[in-house]
C-alpha cells in the first residue's frame, strides 16, 4: 500500500460504519440512472474499502470510473441510518485518485494546472474572471452560441459557453447604493471567487438586504477562494493552502455569511480539513462553526418582509451543498417565499442534484446531462418563469441547460428577489431615512 492509499486507509473506521442496508440507493441520482451498484453509495464504499485494505489497486479503472461519476451531492448521507460520513470519504478517495491517475490523463492534468496556477493565485484569478466577464459582456459567448460556428464546436465547449452566458443578470438592476450600516450585529461576507468574479451583483444585493435588516456588513479584503474545487478534485493540500488564508482573513468572532451553497459547505469543513493539525485544529473548527447562509443570518433578526415586485411565478431549487452540506435549504426557501408571496410554486425533486456539482458538468458531461434533464422536466411542470437557487454553479448549470433546451426561464439567486422586493416597496428609502436619523 503506498502513502496515497493511506488517505483512505486512515478513514477505515468511517468505512466500516456502513451496514450495507442499501437505504441510500434510491436517493442517489447516479444509481437511479444507471442501476449499477457501483454507481451507488454502497458500491462506492465497497470500492473505497477494497482500496483501503489493499485488495484493489488505486489505479483500477473500476475505482476511478465510479468515484469520478459520483456527484458528491451527499444526498446519501441524509438517509443513512448508520451515519456514514460519505462526503469525507469521497474527498479522501479523490485525493488517492489524484495521485494514482496516469500522467497521460490530459483532462486531469489540465484541471490540476488550472487549480494550482490560477485558482491559488488571487491576482491571476482576478485576470481570469476579468477576461471571462469581458468575453460575456461583449456578447461573444452569445454570438458564438447563435452563430453557425456553434455546429463546429464540441458539445462540451458549447455547454461551457452557455454556462458563461447564463451568469448574466436575469433582471435589469437599478443599482440602489448600499445604505450606511446601522447599529446592529457585525457580520463578515464571504464573497467567493466565482461569486465576486461573475456574480458581484448577488454580493451587492446580499449586503443591501443584510444592511436593511440592521446588520453591519464588511467584506474582509484578504479572503480567497474557499477551496471547494480543489477538495472536489482531490487536491486537499491546495484546499488547505486557501483555507489557512481565509482563517487569517476572517480572524474575529463575527458570523461568516455566504450566499453560495458550495462555498458555505466547504467553509464548514475546515474543521475536518485541519482535524489532525495540532496548531490549527481549534481555530479551524471555530471558523467552521461561524459559517451560515445569508438566509439563516436573516432569520436570526426576524427578517423584514416586503411584497413581491414581479409578475412572474417563481420556483426554487435547493443547491445540494446548501441542503445537505449547510442544512440551510429550508431557511433559504423561507426567505424566498417572503419575497415572492403567492407567486411561489413548489418544485418537485428539489432534494435531487441538478448535475452541476462544481465542474462535474464539464468532466462528466453525459451523466451530468441526464441528471439535468430530470431537473428541467420538473421545472417545466411548474410553468414558472423564474427559478431561484442559492449557488452560482447551479444557477449557471440550470440556466445553460434551460437555454440550450429552448426554455424561457430566468435563473437568479433568491436574495436578488428579496432585494428587488425591498427596493420596490421603498424599504431601502426607509432604511436610509432611519440611518440618517
Ligand atoms: S454523493 Fe450523491 S452521487 Fe455520490 S453516492 Fe452519494 S448520493 Fe450518489
Ligand atoms: S444507507 Fe448508509 S449504511 Fe446503508 S448502505 Fe448506504 S451508506 Fe451503507
Coordinates of C-alpha atoms and ligand atoms in Angstrom, one line a residue:
X1 CA 0.0 0.0 0.0
X2 CA 1.5 3.4 -0.9
X3 CA 1.3 6.6 1.0
X4 CA -1.6 7.9 -1.1
X5 CA -3.7 4.9 -0.3
X6 CA -3.2 5.8 3.4
X7 CA -5.5 8.8 2.9
X8 CA -8.3 6.3 2.6
X9 CA -6.8 3.6 4.9
X10 CA -6.7 6.1 7.8
X11 CA -10.5 6.5 7.3
X12 CA -11.2 2.8 7.8
X13 CA -13.4 3.3 10.9
X14 CA -15.7 5.5 8.8
X15 CA -15.8 2.9 6.0
X16 CA -16.7 0.2 8.5
X17 CA -19.7 2.2 9.7
X18 CA -21.6 1.1 6.5
X19 CA -24.0 -1.8 7.3
X20 CA -24.8 -2.4 3.7
X21 CA -28.6 -1.9 4.2
X22 CA -29.0 -0.2 0.8
X23 CA -31.4 2.5 2.1
X24 CA -29.2 5.1 0.3
X25 CA -29.6 3.7 -3.2
X26 CA -32.8 5.4 -4.3
X27 CA -31.5 8.7 -3.0
X28 CA -28.5 8.5 -5.3
X29 CA -29.0 10.2 -8.7
X30 CA -26.3 8.2 -10.5
X31 CA -27.6 4.9 -9.2
X32 CA -31.1 5.7 -10.3
X33 CA -29.8 6.5 -13.8
X34 CA -27.5 3.5 -14.4
X35 CA -28.9 0.9 -12.0
X36 CA -25.3 -0.2 -11.4
X37 CA -24.5 -1.0 -7.8
X38 CA -21.0 0.6 -8.2
X39 CA -22.7 3.9 -9.2
X40 CA -24.5 4.0 -5.9
X41 CA -23.1 4.9 -2.4
X42 CA -22.9 1.3 -1.1
X43 CA -20.9 0.1 -4.1
X44 CA -18.6 3.1 -4.0
X45 CA -18.0 2.4 -0.3
X46 CA -17.1 -1.2 -1.2
X47 CA -14.6 0.0 -3.7
X48 CA -13.1 2.5 -1.3
X49 CA -12.7 -0.2 1.4
X50 CA -11.1 -2.6 -1.1
X51 CA -8.6 0.1 -2.0
X52 CA -8.0 1.0 1.7
X53 CA -7.4 -2.7 2.5
X54 CA -5.1 -3.2 -0.5
X55 CA -7.4 -5.7 -2.2
X56 CA -7.9 -3.4 -5.2
X57 CA -5.3 -1.2 -6.9
X58 CA -5.9 2.5 -6.6
X59 CA -5.2 2.7 -10.4
X60 CA -8.0 0.3 -11.1
X61 CA -10.4 1.5 -13.7
X62 CA -13.4 0.4 -11.6
X63 CA -12.3 2.6 -8.7
X64 CA -11.6 5.6 -10.9
X65 CA -14.8 5.3 -13.1
X66 CA -17.3 5.0 -10.3
X67 CA -15.6 7.6 -7.9
X68 CA -15.3 10.0 -10.8
X69 CA -19.0 9.5 -11.6
X70 CA -20.1 10.5 -8.1
X71 CA -21.7 13.9 -8.0
X72 CA -20.6 14.5 -4.3
X73 CA -24.1 15.7 -3.7
X74 CA -24.3 13.9 -0.3
X75 CA -27.9 13.0 -0.6
X76 CA -26.9 9.5 0.5
X77 CA -25.7 10.9 3.9
X78 CA -29.2 12.2 4.8
X79 CA -30.9 8.8 4.5
X80 CA -28.2 6.7 6.0
X81 CA -29.2 5.1 9.3
X82 CA -25.6 4.4 10.2
X83 CA -24.4 7.9 9.8
X84 CA -21.7 7.1 7.3
X85 CA -19.7 10.3 6.6
X86 CA -19.8 9.7 2.8
X87 CA -18.6 13.2 1.9
X88 CA -15.4 13.0 3.8
X89 CA -14.7 9.5 2.5
X90 CA -15.3 10.8 -1.1
X91 CA -12.7 13.6 -0.5
X92 CA -10.1 11.0 0.7
X93 CA -10.9 8.8 -2.3
X94 CA -10.4 11.7 -4.7
X95 CA -7.1 12.5 -3.0
X96 CA -6.0 8.9 -3.6
X97 CA -7.1 9.1 -7.2
X98 CA -5.4 12.4 -7.9
X99 CA -2.1 10.7 -7.1
X100 CA -2.9 7.4 -8.8
X101 CA -4.2 8.9 -12.1
X102 CA -1.8 8.3 -15.0
X103 CA 0.2 11.4 -16.1
X104 CA -1.2 10.9 -19.6
X105 CA -4.7 11.8 -18.4
X106 CA -4.9 15.2 -20.2
X107 CA -8.2 16.4 -18.7
X108 CA -7.0 15.7 -15.2
X109 CA -3.6 17.3 -15.8
X110 CA -5.2 20.5 -17.3
X111 CA -7.6 20.7 -14.3
X112 CA -4.7 20.4 -11.8
X113 CA -2.7 23.0 -13.7
X114 CA -5.6 25.5 -13.6
X115 CA -6.3 24.8 -9.9
X116 CA -2.7 25.1 -9.0
X117 CA -1.6 28.0 -11.2
X118 CA -4.7 30.1 -11.5
X119 CA -7.0 29.3 -8.5
X120 CA -4.3 29.5 -5.9
X121 CA -3.2 33.0 -7.1
X122 CA -5.7 35.8 -6.4
X123 CA -4.0 38.1 -8.9
X124 CA -4.2 35.5 -11.8
X125 CA -7.8 34.6 -10.7
X126 CA -8.8 38.2 -11.0
X127 CA -7.4 38.4 -14.5
X128 CA -9.1 35.1 -15.4
X129 CA -12.5 36.4 -14.2
X130 CA -11.9 39.8 -15.7
X131 CA -11.3 38.2 -19.1
X132 CA -14.4 36.0 -18.7
X133 CA -16.6 38.9 -17.8
X134 CA -15.3 40.9 -20.8
X135 CA -16.0 37.9 -23.1
X136 CA -19.5 37.6 -21.6
X137 CA -20.3 41.3 -21.5
X138 CA -19.2 41.9 -25.1
X139 CA -21.7 39.3 -26.1
X140 CA -19.1 37.0 -27.6
X141 CA -20.4 33.9 -25.8
X142 CA -23.9 34.6 -27.1
X143 CA -22.7 35.3 -30.6
X144 CA -20.7 32.1 -30.8
X145 CA -23.7 30.1 -29.5
X146 CA -26.0 31.6 -32.1
X147 CA -23.6 31.6 -35.0
X148 CA -23.0 28.8 -37.5
X149 CA -19.8 28.1 -35.6
X150 CA -21.9 26.5 -32.9
X151 CA -22.2 23.5 -35.1
X152 CA -18.4 23.2 -35.3
X153 CA -17.6 23.4 -31.6
X154 CA -17.8 20.3 -29.3
X155 CA -20.9 19.8 -27.2
X156 CA -18.7 20.3 -24.1
X157 CA -17.4 23.7 -25.4
X158 CA -20.9 24.7 -26.3
X159 CA -22.1 23.9 -22.8
X160 CA -19.1 25.9 -21.3
X161 CA -20.2 28.9 -23.4
X162 CA -23.8 28.5 -22.3
X163 CA -22.6 28.4 -18.6
X164 CA -20.8 31.7 -19.0
X165 CA -23.7 33.2 -20.8
X166 CA -26.1 32.1 -18.1
X167 CA -24.1 34.0 -15.5
X168 CA -25.6 37.3 -16.9
X169 CA -28.1 39.1 -14.7
X170 CA -31.6 37.8 -15.1
X171 CA -33.0 41.3 -14.3
X172 CA -32.2 44.8 -15.0
X173 CA -30.6 46.0 -11.8
X174 CA -31.1 49.6 -10.9
X175 CA -28.1 49.5 -8.6
X176 CA -29.5 51.1 -5.4
X177 CA -26.4 52.0 -3.4
X178 CA -25.9 50.1 -0.3
X179 CA -27.1 52.1 2.7
X180 CA -24.9 53.0 5.6
X181 CA -24.7 50.5 8.4
X182 CA -26.8 51.0 11.4
X183 CA -26.5 49.8 15.0
X184 CA -26.6 46.0 14.9
X185 CA -24.6 42.8 14.8
X186 CA -21.3 42.7 12.9
X187 CA -21.2 40.1 10.1
X188 CA -18.5 39.3 7.6
X189 CA -19.4 38.5 4.0
X190 CA -17.6 35.6 2.2
X191 CA -17.7 36.9 -1.4
X192 CA -16.5 33.7 -3.2
X193 CA -14.3 33.6 -6.3
X194 CA -17.0 32.8 -8.9
X195 CA -19.3 34.9 -6.7
X196 CA -17.2 38.0 -7.0
X197 CA -15.9 37.2 -10.5
X198 CA -19.3 36.7 -12.2
X199 CA -22.0 37.4 -9.7
X200 CA -20.9 40.6 -7.9
X201 CA -24.5 41.8 -8.2
X202 CA -25.6 39.0 -5.9
X203 CA -23.0 40.0 -3.3
X204 CA -24.2 43.6 -3.6
X205 CA -27.8 42.5 -3.1
X206 CA -26.7 40.4 -0.1
X207 CA -25.1 43.4 1.5
X208 CA -28.2 45.7 0.8
X209 CA -30.6 43.2 2.3
X210 CA -28.4 42.5 5.4
X211 CA -28.0 46.2 6.0
X212 CA -31.7 46.8 5.6
X213 CA -32.1 44.2 8.4
X214 CA -29.7 46.2 10.6
X215 CA -26.5 44.1 10.2
X216 CA -23.1 45.8 9.9
X217 CA -21.6 44.1 6.9
X218 CA -18.0 44.1 6.0
X219 CA -16.1 42.1 3.4
X220 CA -12.6 41.1 4.5
X221 CA -10.2 42.0 1.7
X222 CA -7.6 39.3 2.1
X223 CA -10.1 36.5 1.6
X224 CA -9.5 33.9 -1.1
X225 CA -11.4 31.1 -2.9
X226 CA -12.9 28.6 -0.3
X227 CA -11.0 25.7 -1.8
X228 CA -14.1 23.6 -2.8
X229 CA -12.8 23.0 -6.4
X230 CA -9.5 21.7 -5.0
X231 CA -11.2 19.5 -2.4
X232 CA -13.5 18.0 -5.1
X233 CA -10.6 17.4 -7.4
X234 CA -8.6 15.6 -4.6
X235 CA -6.1 18.4 -4.1
X236 CA -6.6 18.6 -0.3
X237 CA -3.2 20.4 0.0
X238 CA -4.4 23.2 -2.3
X239 CA -7.7 23.4 -0.3
X240 CA -5.7 23.7 2.9
X241 CA -3.5 26.4 1.5
X242 CA -6.6 28.5 0.7
X243 CA -8.3 27.6 4.0
X244 CA -5.3 28.9 6.0
X245 CA -5.6 32.3 4.3
X246 CA -9.3 32.5 4.9
X247 CA -8.9 31.6 8.6
X248 CA -6.5 34.6 8.9
X249 CA -8.6 36.9 6.8
X250 CA -11.7 36.2 8.9
X251 CA -10.0 36.4 12.3
X252 CA -12.8 37.6 14.5
X253 CA -15.8 36.2 16.4
X254 CA -18.4 37.6 13.9
X255 CA -20.6 35.3 11.9
X256 CA -19.3 34.5 8.4
X257 CA -22.2 34.9 5.9
X258 CA -22.2 33.3 2.5
X259 CA -24.7 33.3 -0.4
X260 CA -23.2 30.3 -2.2
X261 CA -24.1 26.8 -1.0
X262 CA -20.9 25.3 -2.4
X263 CA -18.7 27.8 -0.6
X264 CA -20.7 27.6 2.6
X265 CA -20.5 23.8 2.7
X266 CA -16.7 23.9 2.1
X267 CA -16.1 26.6 4.7
X268 CA -17.9 24.3 7.2
X269 CA -15.5 21.5 6.5
X270 CA -12.4 23.5 7.5
X271 CA -12.6 21.9 11.0
X272 CA -12.3 18.4 9.4
X273 CA -9.6 19.6 6.9
X274 CA -7.3 20.5 9.8
X275 CA -8.5 17.9 12.3
X276 CA -5.0 16.4 12.5
X277 CA -3.2 19.7 12.6
X278 CA -2.5 20.4 16.3
X279 CA -1.7 24.1 15.6
X280 CA -4.9 24.9 13.5
X281 CA -7.5 22.3 14.5
X282 CA -9.2 24.5 17.2
X283 CA -9.1 27.7 15.1
X284 CA -10.4 25.9 12.0
X285 CA -13.3 24.3 14.0
X286 CA -14.3 27.7 15.4
X287 CA -14.2 29.2 11.9
X288 CA -16.5 26.5 10.6
X289 CA -18.9 27.0 13.4
X290 CA -19.3 30.7 12.5
X291 CA -20.4 30.0 8.9
X292 CA -24.0 30.5 7.9
X293 CA -26.1 31.1 4.8
X294 CA -27.5 34.6 4.4
X295 CA -31.0 33.3 4.9
X296 CA -30.0 31.7 8.2
X297 CA -28.4 35.0 9.3
X298 CA -31.5 37.0 8.3
X299 CA -33.7 34.6 10.3
X300 CA -31.8 35.5 13.5
X301 CA -33.1 39.0 13.3
X302 CA -36.7 38.3 12.1
X303 CA -36.3 39.3 8.5
X304 CA -38.2 42.3 7.3
X305 CA -40.9 41.4 4.7
X306 CA -41.9 43.1 1.5
X307 CA -44.5 42.2 -1.1
X308 CA -43.4 40.6 -4.4
X309 CA -42.3 43.1 -7.0
X310 CA -42.7 41.0 -10.1
X311 CA -45.5 39.4 -12.2
X312 CA -43.7 36.1 -13.0
X313 CA -44.3 32.9 -11.0
X314 CA -41.2 31.8 -9.1
X315 CA -40.0 28.4 -8.2
X316 CA -37.0 27.3 -6.1
X317 CA -34.3 24.6 -6.4
X318 CA -32.1 23.9 -3.4
X319 CA -28.4 23.5 -4.0
X320 CA -27.3 20.1 -2.6
X321 CA -24.5 21.8 -0.7
X322 CA -26.9 24.2 0.8
X323 CA -29.3 21.4 1.7
X324 CA -27.0 18.6 2.7
X325 CA -23.7 20.4 3.4
X326 CA -25.0 23.5 5.3
X327 CA -28.5 22.3 6.2
X328 CA -29.8 25.7 5.2
X329 CA -32.2 24.7 2.3
X330 CA -35.3 25.3 4.3
X331 CA -34.2 28.8 5.5
X332 CA -33.3 29.8 2.0
X333 CA -36.7 28.7 0.7
X334 CA -38.5 30.6 3.6
X335 CA -36.5 33.7 2.7
X336 CA -37.6 33.4 -0.9
X337 CA -41.2 32.8 0.0
X338 CA -41.3 36.1 1.9
X339 CA -40.3 37.9 -1.3
X340 CA -42.4 36.0 -3.8
X341 CA -45.6 35.6 -1.7
X342 CA -48.4 33.8 -3.5
X343 CA -46.4 33.7 -6.8
X344 CA -44.3 30.9 -5.3
X345 CA -44.7 27.4 -6.9
X346 CA -43.1 24.4 -5.2
X347 CA -40.8 22.3 -7.4
X348 CA -40.8 18.6 -7.3
X349 CA -37.4 16.8 -6.9
X350 CA -35.6 19.7 -5.1
X351 CA -33.8 17.1 -3.0
X352 CA -32.1 15.8 -6.1
X353 CA -28.8 17.3 -7.5
X354 CA -29.1 19.3 -10.7
X355 CA -25.9 17.8 -12.1
X356 CA -23.7 20.8 -11.8
X357 CA -21.5 19.6 -8.9
X358 CA -18.6 22.0 -9.3
X359 CA -17.1 21.2 -12.6
X360 CA -18.7 17.7 -12.8
X361 CA -20.8 19.1 -15.7
X362 CA -17.6 19.6 -17.8
X363 CA -15.7 16.5 -16.6
X364 CA -18.7 14.0 -16.8
X365 CA -21.0 15.7 -19.4
X366 CA -23.1 12.7 -20.3
X367 CA -24.1 11.8 -16.7
X368 CA -24.5 15.4 -15.8
X369 CA -26.9 16.0 -18.7
X370 CA -29.0 13.0 -17.7
X371 CA -29.3 14.4 -14.1
X372 CA -30.1 17.8 -15.5
X373 CA -32.8 16.5 -17.8
X374 CA -34.8 15.3 -14.9
X375 CA -34.5 18.7 -13.2
X376 CA -35.6 20.6 -16.3
X377 CA -38.6 18.3 -16.6
X378 CA -39.7 19.2 -13.1
X379 CA -39.1 22.9 -13.8
X380 CA -41.2 22.7 -16.9
X381 CA -44.1 21.2 -14.9
X382 CA -44.2 24.3 -12.6
X383 CA -44.6 26.7 -15.6
X384 CA -42.7 29.2 -13.6
X385 CA -40.9 32.0 -15.4
X386 CA -38.2 32.4 -12.7
X387 CA -36.1 29.8 -10.9
X388 CA -34.2 30.8 -7.9
X389 CA -31.3 28.8 -6.5
X390 CA -28.7 29.6 -3.9
X391 CA -25.4 28.6 -5.6
X392 CA -23.7 30.1 -8.6
X393 CA -22.7 26.7 -10.0
X394 CA -26.3 25.5 -10.0
X395 CA -27.5 28.9 -11.3
X396 CA -25.2 28.7 -14.4
X397 CA -25.9 24.9 -14.9
X398 CA -29.7 25.1 -14.9
X399 CA -29.6 28.4 -16.8
X400 CA -27.3 26.8 -19.5
X401 CA -29.4 23.7 -19.7
X402 CA -32.7 25.6 -20.0
X403 CA -31.3 27.9 -22.6
X404 CA -29.9 25.1 -24.8
X405 CA -33.2 23.2 -24.4
X406 CA -35.1 26.3 -25.7
X407 CA -36.9 27.1 -22.4
X408 CA -37.8 30.6 -21.5
X409 CA -36.6 30.7 -17.9
X410 CA -34.8 33.4 -15.9
X411 CA -32.5 32.0 -13.2
X412 CA -31.4 34.0 -10.3
X413 CA -30.4 33.9 -6.6
X414 CA -33.2 34.1 -4.0
X415 CA -31.5 37.2 -2.4
X416 CA -31.9 39.0 -5.7
X417 CA -35.7 38.6 -5.5
X418 CA -35.7 39.8 -1.9
X419 CA -33.5 42.8 -2.9
X420 CA -36.0 43.6 -5.7
X421 CA -38.9 43.4 -3.4
X422 CA -37.2 45.6 -0.8
X423 CA -36.4 48.2 -3.5
X424 CA -39.9 48.0 -5.0
X425 CA -41.6 48.5 -1.6
X426 CA -39.4 51.6 -0.8
X427 CA -37.8 49.7 2.1
X428 CA -34.3 50.9 1.2
X429 CA -35.5 54.5 1.2
X430 CA -36.9 54.0 4.7
X431 CA -33.7 52.4 5.8
X432 CA -31.8 55.4 4.6
X433 CA -34.0 57.8 6.5
X434 CA -33.7 55.7 9.6
X435 CA -29.9 55.6 9.1
X436 CA -29.8 59.4 8.8
X437 CA -31.9 59.9 11.9
Ligands
LIG1 S1 -22.8 11.8 -3.1 FE1 -24.6 11.8 -4.4 S2 -24.0 10.8 -6.4 FE2 -22.4 10.3 -4.8 S3 -23.0 8.4 -3.9 FE3 -23.9 10.0 -2.6 S4 -26.0 10.3 -3.5 FE4 -24.8 9.2 -5.0
LIG2 S1 -27.6 3.7 3.9 FE1 -25.6 4.0 4.9 S2 -25.3 2.0 5.9 FE2 -26.9 1.7 4.4 S3 -25.7 1.0 2.5 FE3 -26.0 3.2 2.4 S4 -24.1 4.1 3.3 FE4 -24.3 1.9 3.9

